[in-house]
Short mmCIF file of C-alpha atoms and ligand atoms in Angstrom, two decimals:
data_model
loop_
_atom_site.label_atom_id
_atom_site.label_comp_id
_atom_site.label_asym_id
_atom_site.label_seq_id
_atom_site.Cartn_x
_atom_site.Cartn_y
_atom_site.Cartn_z
CA MET A 5 -42.80 14.08 57.45
CA ASP A 6 -40.48 14.53 54.70
CA GLN A 7 -36.57 15.39 55.23
CA LEU A 8 -36.47 18.38 53.55
CA SER A 9 -39.50 20.04 55.87
CA ARG A 10 -37.88 18.92 59.04
CA ARG A 11 -34.41 20.17 57.98
CA SER A 12 -35.85 23.52 56.76
CA LEU A 13 -37.50 23.71 60.20
CA LEU A 14 -34.28 22.88 62.11
CA ALA A 15 -32.47 25.75 60.32
CA LEU A 16 -35.31 28.55 60.75
CA GLY A 17 -35.53 27.26 64.26
CA ALA A 18 -31.75 27.85 64.74
CA ALA A 19 -32.37 31.50 63.07
CA GLY A 20 -34.92 32.22 65.88
CA SER A 21 -37.84 31.99 63.85
CA VAL A 22 -39.42 28.78 65.99
CA LEU A 23 -43.21 29.84 66.39
CA ALA A 24 -43.58 30.75 62.42
CA ALA A 25 -41.72 27.93 61.24
CA ALA A 26 -43.87 25.70 63.40
CA GLN A 27 -46.74 26.67 62.05
CA ALA A 28 -45.93 26.68 58.64
CA GLN A 29 -44.63 23.41 58.87
CA ALA A 30 -47.13 21.80 61.47
CA ALA A 31 -48.66 19.43 59.44
CA SER A 32 -45.24 17.66 58.85
CA PHE A 33 -43.04 18.47 61.91
CA GLY A 34 -42.62 15.82 64.63
CA ASN A 35 -43.55 12.22 64.40
CA PRO A 36 -42.43 11.19 61.31
CA ASP A 37 -44.96 8.54 60.84
CA ALA A 38 -48.54 9.02 59.44
CA PRO A 39 -51.07 10.66 61.04
CA PRO A 40 -48.73 13.06 62.70
CA GLN A 41 -48.67 13.20 66.39
CA GLY A 42 -48.08 16.02 69.34
CA ALA A 43 -49.56 19.31 70.58
CA ILE A 44 -47.85 21.06 67.16
CA ASN A 45 -49.87 19.22 65.15
CA SER A 46 -53.28 20.11 67.08
CA THR A 47 -55.56 22.82 67.92
CA PRO A 48 -56.19 24.71 71.07
CA GLY A 49 -59.61 23.40 70.87
CA ALA A 50 -58.77 20.01 70.39
CA LEU A 51 -55.92 20.08 72.90
CA SER A 52 -57.98 21.12 76.00
CA GLU A 53 -59.32 18.79 78.58
CA PRO A 54 -62.58 19.33 79.90
CA GLY A 55 -63.20 16.44 81.59
CA PRO A 56 -62.46 15.16 85.30
CA ARG A 57 -58.84 15.10 86.26
CA SER A 58 -56.43 15.22 88.95
CA PRO A 59 -54.00 18.53 88.87
CA ALA A 60 -51.62 17.25 91.41
CA LEU A 61 -50.79 13.92 89.29
CA GLN A 62 -50.80 15.53 85.94
CA ASP A 63 -48.67 18.24 87.10
CA GLN A 64 -46.03 15.56 88.17
CA LEU A 65 -46.06 14.03 84.66
CA PRO A 66 -46.30 17.04 82.17
CA SER A 67 -44.73 14.90 79.73
CA PHE A 68 -47.68 12.71 79.55
CA GLN A 69 -49.96 15.14 79.29
CA ASN A 70 -48.15 17.02 76.39
CA PRO A 71 -45.84 14.66 74.67
CA PRO A 72 -43.17 15.98 72.48
CA ALA A 73 -43.90 15.33 68.87
CA THR A 74 -41.19 13.07 68.28
CA ASP A 75 -42.78 10.61 70.87
CA VAL A 76 -44.37 7.93 69.09
CA GLY A 77 -46.21 4.33 69.52
CA ASN A 78 -47.47 2.45 72.51
CA SER A 79 -44.90 2.06 74.84
CA PRO A 80 -46.03 0.14 78.06
CA LEU A 81 -45.85 2.34 81.46
CA LEU A 82 -42.10 2.45 82.63
CA TRP A 83 -42.80 4.90 85.28
CA SER A 84 -43.88 4.35 88.77
CA SER A 85 -43.12 5.88 92.45
CA PHE A 86 -42.49 4.80 95.90
CA ASN A 87 -44.35 8.22 96.42
CA ILE A 88 -47.81 6.33 95.40
CA MET A 89 -46.83 2.93 97.45
CA PRO A 90 -48.84 2.12 100.65
CA LYS A 91 -46.43 2.12 103.77
CA ARG A 92 -46.56 -1.10 106.33
CA VAL A 93 -45.72 1.23 109.53
CA GLN A 94 -44.95 -0.62 112.91
CA GLY A 95 -42.94 0.41 115.93
CA GLY A 96 -39.51 1.27 115.38
CA GLY A 97 -39.91 1.82 111.35
CA TRP A 98 -41.92 1.43 107.96
CA ALA A 99 -41.70 0.01 104.58
CA ARG A 100 -43.24 0.27 101.19
CA GLN A 101 -42.41 -1.56 98.21
CA MET A 102 -42.58 -2.30 94.55
CA THR A 103 -42.66 -5.68 93.15
CA ALA A 104 -43.64 -7.16 89.66
CA ALA A 105 -47.16 -7.04 91.34
CA GLU A 106 -47.11 -3.24 91.80
CA PHE A 107 -44.92 -2.58 88.79
CA PRO A 108 -45.24 -4.97 85.93
CA ALA A 109 -42.41 -3.23 83.63
CA SER A 110 -39.92 -4.43 86.19
CA ARG A 111 -39.39 -7.81 84.95
CA ALA A 112 -35.98 -8.61 86.93
CA VAL A 113 -35.86 -6.91 90.12
CA SER A 114 -38.29 -5.66 92.94
CA GLY A 115 -37.64 -2.67 95.33
CA VAL A 116 -38.17 -1.58 98.90
CA ASN A 117 -37.95 1.70 100.61
CA MET A 118 -37.53 1.27 104.38
CA ARG A 119 -36.88 3.51 107.49
CA LEU A 120 -36.03 2.29 110.89
CA GLY A 121 -35.82 4.91 113.54
CA PRO A 122 -33.12 5.09 116.26
CA GLY A 123 -33.11 1.63 117.70
CA GLY A 124 -35.66 0.34 115.05
CA ILE A 125 -34.54 -3.34 114.28
CA ARG A 126 -35.74 -5.15 110.92
CA GLU A 127 -35.84 -8.63 112.80
CA LEU A 128 -33.51 -11.54 112.01
CA HIS A 129 -34.77 -13.08 108.88
CA TRP A 130 -33.63 -14.62 105.71
CA HIS A 131 -35.39 -14.63 102.28
CA LEU A 132 -35.10 -16.37 98.86
CA ALA A 133 -33.61 -13.43 96.59
CA GLY A 134 -30.40 -11.68 96.90
CA GLU A 135 -30.46 -8.58 98.79
CA TRP A 136 -28.61 -5.29 97.54
CA ALA A 137 -29.41 -1.92 99.33
CA LEU A 138 -28.11 1.61 99.01
CA MET A 139 -28.38 3.96 102.16
CA THR A 140 -29.83 7.16 101.55
CA ASN A 141 -30.02 8.78 105.10
CA GLY A 142 -28.62 8.26 108.81
CA ARG A 143 -26.79 5.26 109.99
CA CYS A 144 -27.44 1.50 110.16
CA ARG A 145 -25.82 -1.69 111.62
CA ILE A 146 -26.08 -4.84 109.57
CA THR A 147 -25.54 -8.44 110.92
CA MET A 148 -24.90 -11.47 108.99
CA LEU A 149 -23.69 -15.07 108.94
CA ASP A 150 -22.37 -16.72 105.58
CA ALA A 151 -22.75 -20.15 104.59
CA GLU A 152 -19.27 -21.18 106.38
CA GLY A 153 -20.38 -19.50 109.58
CA ARG A 154 -18.70 -16.59 109.49
CA ALA A 155 -20.41 -13.24 111.04
CA TYR A 156 -20.29 -9.94 109.30
CA VAL A 157 -21.38 -7.00 111.41
CA GLU A 158 -20.88 -3.48 110.05
CA ASP A 159 -22.22 -0.01 110.58
CA VAL A 160 -23.19 1.90 107.17
CA GLY A 161 -24.32 5.30 106.48
CA ALA A 162 -25.68 7.47 103.45
CA GLY A 163 -24.10 6.64 99.90
CA ASP A 164 -22.83 3.07 101.19
CA LEU A 165 -24.37 -0.13 99.98
CA TRP A 166 -24.63 -3.88 101.12
CA PHE A 167 -25.18 -7.12 99.38
CA ILE A 168 -26.71 -9.89 101.38
CA PRO A 169 -26.67 -13.47 99.42
CA PRO A 170 -29.50 -15.43 99.23
CA GLY A 171 -30.62 -17.50 102.00
CA PHE A 172 -27.92 -15.69 103.99
CA PRO A 173 -29.64 -14.52 107.85
CA HIS A 174 -29.34 -11.11 108.48
CA SER A 175 -30.68 -8.11 110.55
CA LEU A 176 -30.80 -4.23 110.31
CA GLN A 177 -30.93 -1.68 112.89
CA GLY A 178 -31.22 1.88 112.96
CA LEU A 179 -28.49 4.15 114.62
CA GLY A 180 -28.86 7.42 116.60
CA PRO A 181 -29.42 9.94 116.50
CA ASP A 182 -31.41 9.88 113.16
CA GLY A 183 -32.19 6.43 112.35
CA CYS A 184 -31.72 5.33 108.57
CA GLU A 185 -33.59 5.14 105.58
CA PHE A 186 -32.57 3.04 102.83
CA LEU A 187 -33.38 1.15 99.33
CA ILE A 188 -33.33 -2.47 99.09
CA VAL A 189 -33.35 -4.01 95.64
CA PHE A 190 -33.96 -7.96 95.69
CA ASP A 191 -32.57 -9.76 92.36
CA ASP A 192 -36.04 -11.25 92.07
CA ALA A 193 -38.91 -9.32 90.68
CA PHE A 194 -41.48 -11.12 92.77
CA GLN A 195 -39.65 -11.09 96.22
CA SER A 196 -41.91 -9.38 98.84
CA GLU A 197 -40.19 -7.88 101.94
CA PHE A 198 -43.82 -8.43 103.48
CA ASN A 199 -43.04 -12.48 103.17
CA THR A 200 -39.55 -13.15 104.38
CA LEU A 201 -38.70 -16.09 106.63
CA LEU A 202 -38.49 -14.53 110.10
CA VAL A 203 -36.74 -16.08 112.96
CA THR A 204 -39.85 -15.38 115.50
CA ASP A 205 -42.26 -17.10 113.14
CA TRP A 206 -40.05 -20.37 113.10
CA LEU A 207 -39.66 -20.39 116.91
CA ALA A 208 -43.55 -19.84 117.24
CA HIS A 209 -44.23 -22.65 115.14
CA THR A 210 -41.78 -25.55 116.82
CA PRO A 211 -42.65 -27.44 119.74
CA PRO A 212 -41.10 -25.94 123.16
CA GLN A 213 -39.78 -29.82 123.63
CA VAL A 214 -37.90 -29.30 120.16
CA LEU A 215 -36.62 -25.89 120.99
CA GLY A 216 -35.12 -27.16 124.35
CA GLN A 217 -33.52 -30.18 122.61
CA ASN A 218 -32.32 -28.04 119.86
CA PHE A 219 -30.67 -25.39 121.71
CA GLY A 220 -29.81 -27.62 124.76
CA VAL A 221 -31.80 -25.63 127.36
CA PRO A 222 -34.81 -26.22 129.49
CA PRO A 223 -37.89 -25.90 127.26
CA GLU A 224 -39.15 -23.48 129.65
CA ALA A 225 -36.49 -20.78 128.43
CA PHE A 226 -39.02 -20.33 125.50
CA ALA A 227 -41.88 -19.59 127.57
CA ARG A 228 -41.97 -15.94 126.65
CA ILE A 229 -41.39 -16.05 123.26
CA PRO A 230 -43.18 -13.78 120.97
CA LEU A 231 -46.58 -15.77 119.41
CA GLN A 232 -46.75 -13.41 116.53
CA ASP A 233 -43.67 -12.29 114.24
CA LEU A 234 -41.92 -8.59 115.08
CA TRP A 235 -40.68 -7.92 111.33
CA ILE A 236 -39.84 -4.32 112.41
CA PHE A 237 -39.88 -3.42 116.07
CA GLN A 238 -38.63 -0.82 118.42
CA GLY A 239 -35.44 -2.27 120.18
CA LYS A 240 -32.46 -0.76 122.12
CA GLU A 241 -29.99 1.26 120.49
CA PRO A 242 -26.98 -1.23 120.21
CA GLY A 243 -23.50 -0.69 121.98
CA PRO A 244 -20.31 0.05 120.25
CA LEU A 245 -19.46 -1.85 116.76
CA ALA A 246 -16.40 -3.13 118.25
CA ALA A 247 -18.23 -5.06 121.01
CA ASP A 248 -20.96 -6.57 118.49
CA ARG A 249 -17.99 -7.84 116.21
CA ALA A 250 -16.11 -9.53 119.13
CA ALA A 251 -19.12 -11.08 120.66
CA VAL A 252 -19.26 -12.99 117.19
CA ALA A 253 -16.16 -13.20 116.32
CA SER A 254 -15.54 -16.84 116.92
CA GLY A 255 -16.71 -18.16 113.90
CA GLY A 256 -14.06 -16.47 111.84
CA THR A 257 -14.11 -13.46 109.23
CA VAL A 258 -15.52 -13.15 105.51
CA PRO A 259 -12.78 -13.10 102.93
CA GLU A 260 -14.66 -9.92 101.18
CA PRO A 261 -16.96 -7.23 102.47
CA PHE A 262 -20.63 -7.41 102.26
CA THR A 263 -20.59 -3.54 102.19
CA PHE A 264 -19.10 -0.90 99.76
CA PRO A 265 -18.81 2.75 99.96
CA LEU A 266 -20.17 3.75 96.52
CA THR A 267 -20.63 7.43 96.74
CA ALA A 268 -16.89 7.79 98.20
CA THR A 269 -15.55 5.89 95.27
CA LYS A 270 -13.62 7.70 92.25
CA PRO A 271 -16.41 8.68 89.44
CA VAL A 272 -15.49 6.21 86.37
CA LYS A 273 -16.59 9.49 84.19
CA GLU A 274 -16.39 13.30 85.48
CA THR A 275 -17.32 16.24 83.30
CA ALA A 276 -18.37 20.02 83.74
CA ALA A 277 -21.97 18.54 83.68
CA GLY A 278 -22.00 15.49 85.87
CA ARG A 279 -20.30 12.33 87.20
CA ILE A 280 -20.67 8.85 87.20
CA GLN A 281 -19.84 6.00 89.84
CA LEU A 282 -20.05 2.43 89.43
CA ALA A 283 -20.35 -0.51 91.68
CA ASP A 284 -20.17 -4.30 90.31
CA SER A 285 -18.43 -7.69 90.92
CA ARG A 286 -15.20 -6.08 89.83
CA THR A 287 -15.38 -3.90 92.44
CA PHE A 288 -17.89 -4.96 94.82
CA LYS A 289 -16.80 -8.63 94.92
CA VAL A 290 -19.99 -10.06 96.66
CA SER A 291 -22.17 -8.44 94.46
CA THR A 292 -22.69 -11.20 91.84
CA THR A 293 -26.25 -10.43 90.66
CA ILE A 294 -26.45 -6.80 90.98
CA ALA A 295 -24.36 -3.95 89.27
CA ALA A 296 -25.09 -0.12 89.95
CA ALA A 297 -24.19 3.08 88.65
CA ILE A 298 -25.09 6.63 90.57
CA GLU A 299 -25.33 9.28 87.79
CA THR A 300 -25.05 12.80 89.23
CA ILE A 301 -26.13 15.15 86.48
CA LYS A 302 -26.14 19.23 86.81
CA PRO A 303 -28.58 21.39 86.10
CA GLY A 304 -29.17 21.66 81.71
CA GLY A 305 -27.01 18.70 81.48
CA LEU A 306 -27.89 15.68 79.52
CA ARG A 307 -26.98 12.12 80.28
CA GLN A 308 -26.25 10.98 76.56
CA MET A 309 -28.21 8.81 74.55
CA HIS A 310 -26.99 5.13 75.49
CA TRP A 311 -28.46 1.69 75.96
CA HIS A 312 -27.30 -1.43 78.07
CA PRO A 313 -26.79 -4.72 76.03
CA ASN A 314 -27.04 -7.38 79.10
CA ALA A 315 -29.74 -6.22 81.32
CA ASP A 316 -32.92 -4.08 82.26
CA GLU A 317 -32.23 -0.89 84.02
CA TRP A 318 -34.33 0.18 86.95
CA GLN A 319 -34.28 3.36 87.97
CA TYR A 320 -34.45 5.11 91.75
CA TRP A 321 -34.41 9.05 91.51
CA ILE A 322 -32.90 10.28 94.66
CA LYS A 323 -32.70 13.96 94.19
CA GLY A 324 -33.80 16.42 91.18
CA ARG A 325 -36.02 16.82 88.63
CA GLY A 326 -35.80 15.58 85.21
CA ARG A 327 -37.03 13.93 82.21
CA MET A 328 -36.13 10.78 80.07
CA THR A 329 -36.86 9.29 76.77
CA VAL A 330 -36.98 5.78 75.86
CA PHE A 331 -36.54 4.46 72.31
CA ASP A 332 -37.80 1.00 71.17
CA ALA A 333 -37.95 -0.83 68.07
CA GLY A 334 -41.65 -0.22 66.23
CA PRO A 335 -40.67 3.02 66.36
CA ARG A 336 -41.81 3.98 69.88
CA ALA A 337 -40.46 6.47 71.96
CA GLU A 338 -41.89 7.50 75.31
CA THR A 339 -40.98 10.40 77.51
CA ILE A 340 -41.51 10.76 81.15
CA ASP A 341 -40.96 13.15 83.94
CA PHE A 342 -39.26 12.42 87.27
CA GLN A 343 -38.74 13.70 90.68
CA ALA A 344 -37.19 12.43 94.14
CA GLY A 345 -38.71 9.03 95.07
CA ASP A 346 -39.79 7.89 91.21
CA VAL A 347 -38.75 4.62 89.93
CA ALA A 348 -38.20 3.57 86.27
CA VAL A 349 -37.61 0.55 83.90
CA VAL A 350 -35.81 0.87 80.77
CA PRO A 351 -35.85 -2.56 78.98
CA ARG A 352 -32.54 -4.26 77.84
CA SER A 353 -31.20 -2.81 75.03
CA GLN A 354 -33.61 0.38 74.58
CA GLY A 355 -32.19 3.50 73.82
CA HIS A 356 -32.67 6.48 76.47
CA TYR A 357 -31.13 9.72 77.72
CA ILE A 358 -31.76 11.61 80.63
CA GLN A 359 -32.19 15.61 80.90
CA ASN A 360 -31.77 17.49 84.10
CA THR A 361 -34.88 19.64 83.97
CA GLY A 362 -34.81 21.50 87.29
CA SER A 363 -32.44 24.02 89.03
CA GLU A 364 -30.75 21.37 91.25
CA GLU A 365 -28.44 18.26 90.84
CA VAL A 366 -29.98 15.06 89.52
CA GLN A 367 -29.42 11.98 91.29
CA VAL A 368 -30.50 9.00 89.71
CA LEU A 369 -29.42 5.38 91.06
CA ALA A 370 -29.59 2.54 88.17
CA ILE A 371 -29.40 -0.95 88.90
CA PHE A 372 -28.77 -3.93 86.40
CA LYS A 373 -29.31 -7.62 87.43
CA THR A 374 -25.82 -8.85 86.19
CA ALA A 375 -22.55 -9.19 87.25
CA GLN A 376 -20.88 -6.57 85.32
CA TYR A 377 -22.12 -3.09 84.17
CA GLN A 378 -22.25 -2.82 80.40
CA GLU A 379 -23.33 0.47 78.20
CA VAL A 380 -23.34 1.30 74.59
CA ASP A 381 -23.12 5.07 73.94
CA LEU A 382 -24.40 6.20 70.54
CA SER A 383 -22.05 9.02 70.17
CA ASP A 384 -18.96 6.79 71.21
CA TRP A 385 -20.22 4.12 68.68
CA LEU A 386 -20.73 6.61 65.50
CA THR A 387 -17.34 8.05 66.20
CA HIS A 388 -15.72 4.66 65.91
CA ALA A 389 -17.58 3.65 62.82
CA PRO A 390 -16.14 4.38 59.33
CA PRO A 391 -16.85 8.56 59.01
CA GLU A 392 -18.09 7.99 55.27
CA LEU A 393 -20.45 5.21 56.34
CA VAL A 394 -21.94 7.10 59.11
CA ALA A 395 -22.12 10.55 57.33
CA GLN A 396 -24.30 8.74 54.36
CA HIS A 397 -26.93 7.81 56.86
CA PHE A 398 -27.78 11.46 58.21
CA ASN A 399 -26.77 13.43 55.24
CA ILE A 400 -24.45 15.18 57.54
CA ASP A 401 -20.87 16.54 56.90
CA PRO A 402 -18.18 13.68 58.38
CA ALA A 403 -16.25 16.92 59.72
CA LEU A 404 -19.21 17.25 61.97
CA ILE A 405 -19.18 13.80 62.94
CA ALA A 406 -15.48 14.04 64.30
CA ARG A 407 -16.84 16.58 66.80
CA PHE A 408 -18.87 14.10 68.50
CA PRO A 409 -17.83 13.09 72.01
CA ASP A 410 -16.02 9.80 71.62
CA THR A 411 -16.21 8.20 75.00
CA PRO A 412 -18.98 6.25 76.77
CA LEU A 413 -20.71 7.08 79.95
CA GLY A 414 -21.31 10.55 78.43
CA ILE A 415 -22.70 13.61 80.21
CA GLN A 416 -22.93 16.59 78.19
CA PRO A 417 -23.34 20.42 79.68
CA GLY A 418 -26.52 22.61 78.76
MN1 MN B 510 -33.65 -9.17 104.24
MN1 MN B 511 -28.72 3.85 81.10
#
């Protein structure tokens, strides 16, 4: 597409003659590479889909069915969803997960969506990866022991985080009356929740004589241990937090908390169009491998064009409906639709923006495998480069560039 035709079309569009202009410029609008792409460059006969299809799936991803004409190239699939992952269901709760086996675009982290009913226990266990988590519903009790023998017991609710360093033993239990649901992010793309070191497995695979000698009690004490692991099982609801804390206090107390109230923190950015809250190792000290942002975008709002120089972004859509476009060298541009439960990856340094396309707030959790959150905001950059330099790139009046937003973490109203 030549720049003149695009500019005239934009001018005509602003004047309200979008359709006529689109028809007049159909051959050149949109994808500036040849051949031009997008429905605007096609015909009704060629656009129709006479073949087999699933309306339910297609309706969830309309931008895949009808990409904007500015999309281009062969991006990998950057979308997935917990809604399409099989559950492992047991007494006490369930879990489903997305490792690199289920979602190959995720090269840095894996994700688990778990539910524990009231009293439901995720058994005492440990694993190779560090475990970061966000509570999305209800209340949960966490127990943990650090590498210096200090115990940590805490209750968390919706909006709270926890972080369990690699190899530290821990358990989770749903509290009354509603149990809990949460998202776990492992700092290893291949860590599976279905393949962790389980305390019941170890005892079942240790000779009773050794168990007796190890724990200093008669071997018969272990006559009734389970011979298969429990993983998730229905337990009794625990007593008061203070009682559990008192029971484990003799080892000493940890220097920094392993939980963090993310959604209760003061936003690092708040505008009429939304807010951004952050937790990384500068605030949530123990979370040395995972940085996180919760982005709340009001209807019509736009999370401005930006990228992250130091890590891939792994997204979990908590609520609302929206659309994201990801830009890469090539050029490539892929537009993806989202709703609650969906997951996305934006590879490191690839440009992206998010539009709230629904009628309620969008809330997206963004996860980065890094100690510190970093971003470059396009508008912030262009307003902090010499105006004449920027103006020559876009054939634009420098006075207009001076009106661009000039701070990072931007959200623009609709
Ligand atoms: Mn775990
Ligand atoms: Mn981002």
